[in-house]
Amino acid sequence: MNSTGIRLHAPAPGWSIAADVVVVGSGVAGLTAALRCEAAGLNTVVVTKARLDDGSTRWAQGGIAAALGEGDTPEQHLEDTLVAGAGLCDEEAVRVLVTEGPDAVRRLIATGAHFDESAEGGLQLTREGGHHRRRIAHAGGDATGAEVSRALVEAVRARGVRAIENALVLDLLTDADGRTAGVTLHVMGEGQHDGVGAVHAPAVVLATGGMGQVFSATTNPSVSTGDGVALALRAGAEVSDLEFMQFHPTVLFLGPEAEGQQPLVSEAVRGEGAHLVDADGVRFMVGQHELAELAPRDIVAKGIMRRMLEQDAEHMFLDARHFGADMWEQRFPTILAACRAHGIDPVHEPIPIAPAAHYASGGVRTDLHGRTTVPGLYACGEVACTGVHGANRLASNSLLEGLVYAERIAADIADSHAGSDLHARVPEPVPYPDKPAHPLLSPETRFAIQRIMSEGAGVLRSAESLGRAADQLQRLHAEARDALEENGKTAEPGVDTWEATNLLCVARVLVAAAQQREETRGCHWREDRTERDDATWRRHIVVRLNPGRSLAVHTTDTADFPPTRPEAHAPRRPQEQ
């Protein structure tokens, strides 16, 4: 294993507990993994940054995609996913998703999740961008994530799974053989523990969600600061395809200076027949794609941005006035309330919208069982790169991916320790060396990073904008490094400084990958390289963190993912950045 030896500056753990498995994150992926591990007889601990029900899952409006409808098949779902992924999906990973997905949804329903039903009593299915069939199951109209989260949280509590809430995970612990030995974490003043502690376990499942807070405007909650990706990089794991940050096309426009989490206007609104229009009421997506407003998200986001550039406009509009009040109130009550809270009544006027950072299609590289390149470290959900999403996630595949791959991870952990006395094997972590350590950034740096990324690595990118962003990020990195190395100074350890430091780490990786990929593909749009180049770039960009905190960037030889076995992941054609 290529361990970096790098850790965040933090006090030594003042307390510790032992477990068989520690799951980091409490969204659909994390809670599903925890429930399946606990059902397999494993002593499981869930660590989550806020409350159990406060992750990204509960914000998911649209639904969960699976071939559950009459006439639909996993093969058709696979084809739509491959098309959306723009040539970079791992077909085997997608096949796993679409074939195991329907039963995974049924198990979720058996766990207690209630989905909207048709008049005949079956699941009421809708359609979203990129799907050629109605295969999106939803709950509460547009509150699917909230219902999924509710059901899983109740199940976790009912089963007595131990949870440590309000806890930011800091770094991975490893034993003398380089295998996972648990995590260090900081509990934010609430609950049984306080301050920095540790959970010792031979298996760690990262399900920390996304990194949308690396941009100024995002649909992600404030906790989505890329902590899992940054932890994995410091642990020596590889990340892949981080340049493919999906920008949701229809986010409620709150003004050019709006920052932080923005209200999402679900793709399902377009799935039910809403139109994208400009200020003159012209439907500008017609003729740009056979599915018009229901084209894959990257195409719709580009169409919106092009129209905005053509008309020098700050936003476009989503027109669903023809729905009428009853449909808005019954099918999209959450969105209706959010719009009205900001002075917009979609029953009577078009909704101002613009793209905003939404979903990371790349992440910590895994195999079909969620195993990373670090032994004992698993990843699933948005923090992972399973190969399912390729260059652009198909709408509503994210909840399904979390379900399917979390179940696979739990099965792998249980199988790998079948017959062994896992409970007696509490690993002994080796202490991190004092150096190299990762300097901490001041809390204010967070906003500088967000501005740099939004201006240089947003929906529209170019060699010039990415180069400027890389230089600015490197300057922040160098200033913190020099202060640490020259006089031992770094920002005071704390949640704000740890989050800012994690954001800088993932921002540098995203920009480095985006600079490397000199083409336009999926949700990576290069203004200076507007064509897709399969001959050169139908490949994956993989990044590791070197012990000296520089980045090792390499491109795979083919579109296939290399294996995650530790002995097989030496980089090819490394470039330090």
Coordinates of C-alpha atoms in Angstrom, one line a residue:
M1 CA 0.0 0.0 0.0
N2 CA 1.3 3.5 -0.8
S3 CA 0.5 5.1 2.5
T4 CA 1.2 8.9 2.6
G5 CA 1.7 9.1 6.4
I6 CA -0.2 12.4 6.2
R7 CA -2.7 13.4 8.8
L8 CA -4.7 16.5 9.8
H9 CA -3.4 18.5 12.7
A10 CA -5.5 17.4 15.6
P11 CA -5.2 16.6 19.3
A12 CA -4.4 13.0 20.2
P13 CA -7.5 10.8 20.7
G14 CA -8.7 11.1 24.3
W15 CA -11.0 8.1 24.1
S16 CA -11.6 5.0 22.0
I17 CA -14.1 2.3 21.3
A18 CA -13.8 -1.0 19.4
A19 CA -16.0 -2.4 16.7
D20 CA -16.0 -4.9 13.8
V21 CA -17.1 -2.2 11.3
V22 CA -17.3 1.5 11.4
V23 CA -19.6 3.2 8.8
V24 CA -18.9 6.9 8.2
G25 CA -22.1 8.6 7.0
S26 CA -25.8 8.3 7.5
G27 CA -27.3 8.6 4.0
V28 CA -28.9 5.8 2.1
A29 CA -25.5 4.1 1.5
G30 CA -24.2 4.4 5.0
L31 CA -27.4 3.3 6.8
T32 CA -28.0 0.4 4.4
A33 CA -24.4 -0.8 4.9
A34 CA -24.8 -0.5 8.7
L35 CA -28.1 -2.4 8.7
R36 CA -26.7 -5.3 6.5
C37 CA -23.5 -5.5 8.6
E38 CA -25.5 -5.6 11.8
A39 CA -27.8 -8.3 10.4
A40 CA -24.7 -10.3 9.6
G41 CA -23.8 -10.3 13.3
L42 CA -21.1 -7.6 13.0
N43 CA -20.6 -5.1 15.8
T44 CA -21.3 -2.0 13.8
V45 CA -20.8 1.7 14.7
V46 CA -22.2 4.5 12.5
V47 CA -20.3 7.9 12.7
T48 CA -22.1 10.8 11.1
K49 CA -21.2 14.5 10.9
A50 CA -24.6 15.9 11.9
R51 CA -27.7 14.0 13.1
L52 CA -28.5 10.6 11.6
D53 CA -31.2 12.1 9.3
D54 CA -29.3 15.2 8.3
G55 CA -27.2 14.0 5.3
S56 CA -27.7 14.6 1.5
T57 CA -30.2 11.7 1.1
R58 CA -33.0 13.6 2.7
W59 CA -32.6 16.4 0.1
A60 CA -33.2 14.0 -2.8
Q61 CA -36.4 15.1 -4.4
G62 CA -36.8 13.1 -7.6
G63 CA -36.7 9.5 -6.6
I64 CA -35.0 6.2 -7.1
A65 CA -34.6 4.6 -10.6
A66 CA -35.2 0.9 -11.1
A67 CA -36.8 -1.3 -13.8
L68 CA -40.0 -1.9 -11.8
G69 CA -42.6 -0.9 -14.3
E70 CA -44.5 -3.0 -16.8
G71 CA -42.5 -3.5 -20.0
D72 CA -39.3 -2.1 -18.5
T73 CA -36.2 -4.2 -18.2
P74 CA -32.8 -4.0 -16.6
E75 CA -31.3 -4.0 -20.1
Q76 CA -33.2 -0.8 -21.0
H77 CA -32.1 0.8 -17.8
L78 CA -28.5 -0.2 -18.5
E79 CA -28.7 1.3 -22.0
D80 CA -30.0 4.7 -20.7
T81 CA -27.2 4.7 -18.0
L82 CA -24.5 4.0 -20.6
V83 CA -25.7 6.7 -22.9
A84 CA -25.7 9.3 -20.1
G85 CA -22.3 8.2 -18.9
A86 CA -20.8 9.3 -22.3
G87 CA -18.5 6.3 -22.9
L88 CA -16.9 6.1 -19.4
C89 CA -19.3 3.8 -17.5
D90 CA -18.0 0.5 -16.3
E91 CA -20.6 -1.7 -18.0
E92 CA -20.2 -4.6 -15.5
A93 CA -20.7 -2.1 -12.7
V94 CA -23.9 -0.8 -14.4
R95 CA -25.1 -4.3 -15.0
V96 CA -24.8 -5.1 -11.3
L97 CA -26.7 -1.9 -10.5
V98 CA -29.7 -2.5 -12.9
T99 CA -30.0 -6.2 -12.2
E100 CA -29.7 -6.1 -8.5
G101 CA -31.5 -2.8 -8.2
P102 CA -35.2 -3.8 -8.3
D103 CA -34.8 -6.3 -5.5
A104 CA -32.8 -3.8 -3.5
V105 CA -35.7 -1.3 -3.8
R106 CA -38.1 -4.1 -2.7
R107 CA -35.9 -4.7 0.4
L108 CA -36.0 -1.0 1.1
I109 CA -39.8 -1.1 1.0
A110 CA -39.7 -4.1 3.3
T111 CA -37.5 -2.0 5.7
G112 CA -40.3 0.5 6.0
A113 CA -40.0 3.0 3.2
H114 CA -43.4 4.1 1.7
F115 CA -43.5 5.1 -2.0
D116 CA -46.3 6.8 -3.8
E117 CA -48.8 4.3 -5.3
S118 CA -51.0 4.5 -8.3
A119 CA -54.8 4.1 -8.2
E120 CA -54.4 0.4 -8.9
G121 CA -52.1 0.0 -5.9
G122 CA -48.8 -0.5 -7.7
L123 CA -45.8 1.9 -7.5
Q124 CA -46.5 5.2 -9.2
L125 CA -43.5 5.7 -11.6
T126 CA -42.4 8.9 -13.3
R127 CA -39.8 9.8 -15.8
E128 CA -36.7 12.0 -15.6
G129 CA -34.0 13.2 -18.0
G130 CA -32.2 10.6 -19.9
H131 CA -34.7 7.8 -19.2
H132 CA -36.8 6.4 -22.0
R133 CA -39.3 4.8 -19.6
R134 CA -41.2 5.7 -16.5
R135 CA -39.0 4.0 -13.9
I136 CA -38.6 6.6 -11.1
A137 CA -40.3 5.6 -7.8
H138 CA -41.0 8.6 -5.6
A139 CA -42.4 9.3 -2.1
G140 CA -44.4 12.2 -0.8
G141 CA -44.5 13.6 -4.3
D142 CA -41.1 15.2 -4.3
A143 CA -39.8 14.1 -0.8
T144 CA -38.3 10.7 -1.7
G145 CA -35.0 11.3 0.1
A146 CA -36.7 12.4 3.3
E147 CA -38.9 9.2 3.3
V148 CA -35.9 6.9 2.5
S149 CA -33.9 8.6 5.3
R150 CA -36.8 8.3 7.8
A151 CA -37.3 4.6 7.1
L152 CA -33.6 3.8 7.4
V153 CA -33.0 5.9 10.5
E154 CA -36.0 4.2 12.2
A155 CA -34.6 0.8 11.3
V156 CA -31.1 1.6 12.5
R157 CA -32.6 2.8 15.9
A158 CA -34.9 -0.2 16.1
R159 CA -32.0 -2.6 15.6
G160 CA -29.9 -0.8 18.2
V161 CA -27.0 0.0 15.9
R162 CA -24.6 2.3 17.8
A163 CA -24.4 5.8 16.4
I164 CA -22.0 8.6 17.1
E165 CA -23.6 11.8 15.9
N166 CA -22.2 15.3 15.4
A167 CA -18.8 13.8 14.7
L168 CA -16.4 14.8 11.9
V169 CA -14.1 11.9 10.9
L170 CA -10.5 13.1 10.6
D171 CA -8.2 10.3 9.4
L172 CA -7.9 6.6 8.8
L173 CA -6.0 4.5 11.2
T174 CA -3.8 1.6 9.9
D175 CA -2.1 -1.3 11.6
A176 CA 1.6 -2.5 11.2
D177 CA 0.7 -4.3 8.0
G178 CA -0.9 -1.3 6.4
R179 CA -4.4 -2.5 6.8
T180 CA -7.3 -0.4 8.0
A181 CA -7.5 -0.2 11.8
G182 CA -10.3 2.3 12.3
V183 CA -10.7 6.1 12.2
T184 CA -10.0 9.2 14.4
L185 CA -12.9 11.6 14.8
H186 CA -14.0 14.7 16.6
V187 CA -17.3 14.8 18.4
M188 CA -18.7 18.3 18.4
G189 CA -19.7 18.8 22.0
E190 CA -22.8 16.6 22.0
G191 CA -23.5 13.0 22.9
Q192 CA -21.7 10.4 25.0
H193 CA -18.2 11.5 23.8
D194 CA -16.6 14.9 23.2
G195 CA -13.5 16.0 21.5
V196 CA -11.1 13.8 19.5
G197 CA -11.4 10.1 19.8
A198 CA -11.0 6.9 17.8
V199 CA -13.0 3.9 16.7
H200 CA -10.8 0.9 16.2
A201 CA -12.1 -1.5 13.6
P202 CA -10.7 -3.8 10.9
A203 CA -13.2 -2.5 8.3
V204 CA -14.2 1.1 7.5
V205 CA -17.0 2.0 5.1
L206 CA -16.8 5.6 3.7
A207 CA -20.3 6.8 2.9
T208 CA -19.7 10.5 3.5
G209 CA -21.6 11.9 0.5
G210 CA -20.5 14.7 -1.8
M211 CA -18.3 17.7 -2.1
G212 CA -20.6 20.3 -3.5
Q213 CA -19.5 22.9 -1.0
V214 CA -16.3 23.3 -3.0
F215 CA -18.4 25.6 -5.2
S216 CA -20.1 28.8 -4.2
A217 CA -23.6 27.7 -5.3
T218 CA -24.7 24.1 -4.7
T219 CA -27.6 21.9 -3.9
N220 CA -25.6 20.1 -1.3
P221 CA -26.0 20.7 2.5
S222 CA -23.3 22.6 4.4
V223 CA -21.7 19.3 5.6
S224 CA -20.8 18.2 2.1
T225 CA -17.2 19.3 2.2
G226 CA -15.4 16.3 0.6
D227 CA -14.2 14.9 3.9
G228 CA -14.3 11.3 2.7
V229 CA -12.3 11.9 -0.5
A230 CA -9.8 13.9 1.4
L231 CA -9.4 11.2 4.1
A232 CA -9.0 8.5 1.5
L233 CA -6.3 10.5 -0.3
R234 CA -4.4 11.1 2.9
A235 CA -4.7 7.3 3.6
G236 CA -3.0 6.5 0.2
A237 CA -6.2 5.6 -1.7
E238 CA -6.8 6.5 -5.4
V239 CA -9.6 8.7 -6.6
S240 CA -10.9 8.7 -10.1
D241 CA -12.9 10.9 -12.5
L242 CA -13.3 13.8 -10.1
E243 CA -13.4 16.3 -13.0
F244 CA -17.0 15.1 -13.6
M245 CA -18.9 17.3 -11.2
Q246 CA -22.5 17.3 -12.3
F247 CA -24.2 20.7 -12.2
H248 CA -28.0 20.3 -11.8
P249 CA -29.6 22.3 -14.6
T250 CA -32.6 23.6 -12.6
V251 CA -31.7 25.2 -9.3
L252 CA -33.8 28.1 -8.0
F253 CA -31.9 31.3 -8.9
L254 CA -31.6 33.5 -5.8
G255 CA -29.4 36.2 -7.3
P256 CA -25.8 36.4 -8.6
E257 CA -24.4 36.8 -5.1
A258 CA -26.2 33.8 -3.5
E259 CA -23.8 31.3 -1.9
G260 CA -24.2 28.0 -0.1
Q261 CA -27.0 25.5 -0.4
Q262 CA -29.6 26.5 -3.0
P263 CA -33.1 25.1 -3.4
L264 CA -33.3 22.3 -6.0
V265 CA -36.1 22.2 -8.6
S266 CA -36.3 18.4 -9.3
E267 CA -35.8 16.9 -12.7
A268 CA -39.2 15.3 -12.1
V269 CA -40.9 18.6 -12.7
R270 CA -39.6 18.4 -16.3
G271 CA -40.5 14.7 -16.3
E272 CA -44.1 15.7 -15.7
G273 CA -44.0 18.2 -18.6
A274 CA -42.5 21.5 -17.5
H275 CA -40.7 23.5 -20.2
L276 CA -37.4 25.4 -20.1
V277 CA -37.9 28.9 -21.6
D278 CA -36.0 32.1 -21.9
A279 CA -37.3 35.5 -20.9
D280 CA -39.3 35.7 -24.1
G281 CA -41.0 32.4 -23.4
V282 CA -39.1 30.5 -26.2
R283 CA -38.4 26.7 -25.5
F284 CA -34.7 26.7 -26.4
M285 CA -34.1 23.0 -25.7
V286 CA -36.4 21.9 -28.6
G287 CA -34.2 20.9 -31.5
Q288 CA -31.1 20.5 -29.4
H289 CA -31.8 16.9 -28.4
E290 CA -34.4 14.3 -29.2
L291 CA -35.6 14.4 -25.6
A292 CA -35.6 18.2 -25.4
E293 CA -36.0 19.2 -21.7
L294 CA -35.6 15.5 -20.8
A295 CA -32.1 15.2 -22.3
P296 CA -29.3 14.0 -19.9
R297 CA -28.4 16.6 -17.3
D298 CA -25.1 17.7 -18.9
I299 CA -26.9 18.5 -22.2
V300 CA -29.6 20.5 -20.5
A301 CA -27.1 22.4 -18.3
K302 CA -25.1 23.2 -21.4
G303 CA -28.2 24.3 -23.2
I304 CA -29.2 26.6 -20.4
M305 CA -25.6 28.1 -20.2
R306 CA -25.5 28.7 -23.9
R307 CA -28.8 30.5 -23.9
M308 CA -27.6 32.6 -20.9
L309 CA -24.4 33.5 -22.8
E310 CA -26.3 34.3 -26.0
Q311 CA -28.7 36.6 -24.2
D312 CA -26.3 37.9 -21.5
A313 CA -28.8 36.7 -18.9
E314 CA -28.2 35.6 -15.4
H315 CA -30.8 32.8 -15.5
M316 CA -33.4 31.0 -17.6
F317 CA -37.0 29.9 -16.6
L318 CA -38.8 26.7 -15.9
D319 CA -42.5 27.1 -16.9
A320 CA -45.0 24.7 -15.2
R321 CA -48.0 27.1 -14.9
H322 CA -50.0 24.6 -16.9
F323 CA -49.8 22.1 -14.1
G324 CA -52.4 24.0 -12.1
A325 CA -52.6 24.4 -8.3
D326 CA -53.8 20.9 -7.5
M327 CA -50.9 19.2 -9.3
W328 CA -48.3 21.5 -7.7
E329 CA -49.7 20.9 -4.2
Q330 CA -50.0 17.2 -4.5
R331 CA -47.0 16.2 -6.7
F332 CA -44.5 18.8 -5.7
P333 CA -45.4 20.3 -2.4
T334 CA -41.8 20.7 -1.2
I335 CA -40.7 22.6 -4.3
L336 CA -43.8 24.7 -4.2
A337 CA -43.1 25.7 -0.6
A338 CA -39.5 26.5 -1.3
C339 CA -40.4 28.7 -4.3
R340 CA -43.1 30.5 -2.4
A341 CA -40.7 31.1 0.5
H342 CA -38.5 33.0 -1.9
G343 CA -41.3 35.0 -3.4
I344 CA -42.0 32.9 -6.5
D345 CA -45.4 31.3 -7.1
P346 CA -44.9 28.6 -9.8
V347 CA -48.7 28.2 -10.2
H348 CA -48.8 31.6 -11.7
E349 CA -45.3 32.5 -12.9
P350 CA -42.2 30.7 -14.4
I351 CA -39.5 29.8 -12.0
P352 CA -36.1 31.5 -12.4
I353 CA -33.4 28.8 -12.6
A354 CA -29.7 28.3 -13.2
P355 CA -27.2 25.4 -13.0
A356 CA -25.5 24.8 -9.6
A357 CA -23.0 22.1 -8.4
H358 CA -25.0 19.0 -7.5
Y359 CA -23.3 15.6 -7.7
A360 CA -19.8 14.2 -8.0
S361 CA -19.8 11.3 -10.5
G362 CA -16.2 10.5 -9.5
G363 CA -14.7 9.7 -6.1
V364 CA -12.7 7.1 -4.3
R365 CA -12.0 4.3 -6.7
T366 CA -13.6 1.0 -5.9
D367 CA -14.2 -2.4 -7.4
L368 CA -17.6 -4.2 -7.7
H369 CA -17.6 -5.0 -3.9
G370 CA -16.8 -1.4 -2.8
R371 CA -13.2 -2.2 -2.0
T372 CA -10.7 0.7 -2.4
T373 CA -7.0 0.4 -3.0
V374 CA -6.4 0.5 0.8
P375 CA -7.0 -2.9 2.4
G376 CA -10.0 -2.9 4.7
L377 CA -11.3 0.5 3.4
Y378 CA -14.5 0.5 1.5
A379 CA -16.5 3.3 -0.1
C380 CA -20.1 3.6 -1.4
G381 CA -22.5 6.3 -2.4
E382 CA -21.5 9.7 -3.7
V383 CA -18.0 9.5 -2.2
A384 CA -17.2 6.4 -4.3
C385 CA -16.4 6.0 -8.0
T386 CA -17.8 2.5 -8.8
G387 CA -17.8 3.2 -12.5
V388 CA -21.6 3.3 -12.6
H389 CA -21.9 7.0 -13.5
G390 CA -19.1 7.5 -16.0
A391 CA -18.9 11.1 -17.1
N392 CA -22.4 12.0 -16.1
R393 CA -24.8 10.5 -13.7
L394 CA -28.2 9.4 -15.0
A395 CA -31.0 11.0 -13.0
S396 CA -32.1 9.1 -9.9
N397 CA -29.4 6.4 -10.1
S398 CA -27.7 7.7 -7.0
L399 CA -30.1 6.4 -4.4
L400 CA -30.1 3.0 -6.2
E401 CA -26.3 2.9 -6.3
G402 CA -26.1 3.6 -2.6
L403 CA -28.5 0.7 -1.9
V404 CA -26.9 -1.9 -4.2
Y405 CA -23.3 -1.3 -3.4
A406 CA -23.8 -0.9 0.3
E407 CA -25.4 -4.3 0.3
R408 CA -22.4 -5.7 -1.6
I409 CA -20.0 -4.1 0.8
A410 CA -21.7 -5.7 3.8
A411 CA -21.7 -9.1 2.1
D412 CA -18.0 -8.8 1.3
I413 CA -17.1 -7.8 4.9
A414 CA -19.2 -10.7 6.3
D415 CA -17.8 -13.2 3.7
S416 CA -14.2 -12.2 4.2
H417 CA -14.4 -12.8 7.9
A418 CA -16.6 -15.9 7.8
G419 CA -15.3 -18.5 10.2
S420 CA -12.8 -16.2 11.8
D421 CA -13.1 -14.7 15.2
L422 CA -13.5 -11.1 14.0
H423 CA -14.7 -9.9 17.4
A424 CA -11.4 -10.9 19.0
R425 CA -9.3 -9.2 16.3
V426 CA -9.3 -5.6 17.3
P427 CA -6.5 -4.1 15.3
E428 CA -3.7 -2.2 17.0
P429 CA -3.2 1.0 15.0
V430 CA 0.3 2.4 14.5
P431 CA 0.8 6.0 15.5
Y432 CA 1.1 8.5 12.7
P433 CA 4.5 10.1 12.4
D434 CA 4.8 13.7 13.5
K435 CA 5.7 14.7 10.0
P436 CA 4.6 15.1 7.3
A437 CA 1.4 16.6 8.6
H438 CA -1.2 18.5 6.7
P439 CA -1.3 22.2 7.6
L440 CA -4.7 23.6 8.4
L441 CA -6.3 26.5 6.7
S442 CA -8.2 29.4 8.3
P443 CA -12.0 29.2 8.1
E444 CA -12.1 32.2 5.8
T445 CA -10.2 30.2 3.2
R446 CA -13.3 28.2 2.5
F447 CA -15.0 31.1 0.7
A448 CA -11.8 31.8 -1.3
I449 CA -11.8 28.2 -2.5
Q450 CA -15.4 28.4 -3.5
R451 CA -14.9 31.6 -5.5
I452 CA -11.8 30.2 -7.2
M453 CA -13.7 27.0 -8.2
S454 CA -16.9 28.7 -9.3
E455 CA -14.9 31.1 -11.5
G456 CA -12.4 28.6 -12.9
A457 CA -13.8 25.1 -12.8
G458 CA -17.6 25.6 -13.0
V459 CA -20.0 24.6 -15.8
L460 CA -17.7 26.3 -18.4
R461 CA -14.0 25.5 -18.2
S462 CA -11.0 26.2 -20.3
A463 CA -7.2 25.8 -20.1
E464 CA -7.0 29.4 -19.1
S465 CA -9.6 29.3 -16.4
L466 CA -8.4 26.0 -15.0
G467 CA -4.8 27.2 -15.0
R468 CA -5.8 30.3 -13.1
A469 CA -7.7 28.2 -10.6
A470 CA -4.8 25.8 -10.2
D471 CA -2.4 28.7 -9.5
Q472 CA -4.6 30.3 -7.0
L473 CA -5.2 27.0 -5.2
Q474 CA -1.5 26.2 -5.2
R475 CA -0.9 29.6 -3.6
L476 CA -3.2 28.8 -0.8
H477 CA -1.6 25.4 -0.4
A478 CA 1.9 26.8 -0.5
E479 CA 1.2 29.6 2.0
A480 CA -0.2 27.1 4.6
R481 CA 2.7 24.7 3.9
D482 CA 5.4 27.4 4.2
A483 CA 3.9 28.7 7.5
L484 CA 4.0 25.2 8.9
E485 CA 7.5 24.3 7.7
E486 CA 9.2 27.6 8.5
N487 CA 7.8 28.4 11.9
G488 CA 5.5 25.5 12.8
K489 CA 2.4 27.6 12.6
T490 CA -1.0 26.4 11.4
A491 CA -4.6 27.3 11.9
E492 CA -6.1 26.2 15.2
P493 CA -7.6 22.7 14.9
G494 CA -11.4 22.7 14.7
V495 CA -14.3 21.8 12.5
D496 CA -14.1 24.9 10.3
T497 CA -10.3 24.6 9.7
W498 CA -10.5 20.8 9.0
E499 CA -13.4 21.4 6.6
A500 CA -11.5 24.2 4.8
T501 CA -8.4 22.0 4.5
N502 CA -10.5 19.1 3.1
L503 CA -12.1 21.4 0.6
L504 CA -8.7 22.6 -0.7
C505 CA -7.5 19.0 -1.0
V506 CA -10.5 17.9 -3.2
A507 CA -10.4 21.2 -5.2
R508 CA -6.8 20.7 -6.2
V509 CA -7.6 17.1 -7.4
L510 CA -10.7 18.2 -9.3
V511 CA -8.8 21.0 -11.1
A512 CA -5.8 18.8 -11.8
A513 CA -8.0 16.2 -13.4
A514 CA -10.0 18.8 -15.4
Q515 CA -6.7 20.3 -16.7
Q516 CA -5.6 16.8 -17.8
R517 CA -8.8 16.0 -19.7
E518 CA -8.5 18.1 -22.8
E519 CA -11.9 17.4 -24.3
T520 CA -15.6 17.9 -23.6
R521 CA -17.3 14.8 -22.2
G522 CA -20.4 14.4 -20.1
C523 CA -20.6 17.1 -17.4
H524 CA -17.0 18.2 -18.1
W525 CA -17.3 21.0 -20.6
R526 CA -14.1 22.6 -22.0
E527 CA -14.8 25.7 -24.0
D528 CA -11.4 25.4 -25.7
R529 CA -11.9 21.7 -26.4
T530 CA -15.5 21.4 -27.4
E531 CA -15.4 18.0 -29.0
R532 CA -15.5 14.5 -27.4
D533 CA -12.3 12.7 -28.2
D534 CA -12.7 8.9 -27.7
A535 CA -9.4 8.0 -29.3
T536 CA -7.4 9.9 -26.8
W537 CA -9.7 10.4 -23.8
R538 CA -12.0 7.4 -23.4
R539 CA -10.0 6.7 -20.3
H540 CA -10.0 7.5 -16.6
I541 CA -7.9 10.0 -14.8
V542 CA -6.6 8.6 -11.5
V543 CA -5.0 10.8 -8.7
R544 CA -3.1 9.9 -5.6
L545 CA -1.6 12.1 -2.9
N546 CA 2.2 11.9 -2.5
P547 CA 3.8 11.9 0.9
G548 CA 5.1 15.4 0.2
R549 CA 1.4 16.5 -0.5
S550 CA 1.9 16.9 -4.2
L551 CA -0.5 15.1 -6.5
A552 CA 0.4 12.1 -8.7
V553 CA -1.9 12.2 -11.7
H554 CA -2.1 9.4 -14.3
T555 CA -4.4 8.3 -17.1
T556 CA -5.5 4.7 -17.5
D557 CA -4.6 2.8 -20.7
T558 CA -8.2 2.0 -21.5
A559 CA -11.7 2.8 -20.5
D560 CA -11.6 -0.2 -18.1
F561 CA -10.9 0.4 -14.4
P562 CA -7.6 -1.2 -13.3
P563 CA -8.0 -3.6 -10.3
T564 CA -7.9 -2.2 -6.8
R565 CA -5.5 -4.9 -5.5
P566 CA -2.7 -3.0 -3.6
E567 CA 0.0 -4.7 -5.7
A568 CA -1.7 -3.7 -8.9
H569 CA -2.2 0.0 -8.6
A570 CA 1.2 1.5 -9.3
P571 CA 0.6 4.7 -11.3
R572 CA 1.4 5.0 -15.0
R573 CA 2.9 8.1 -16.5
P574 CA 2.8 10.0 -13.2
Q575 CA 2.8 13.8 -13.2
E576 CA 3.3 15.7 -10.1
Q577 CA 1.2 18.8 -9.5

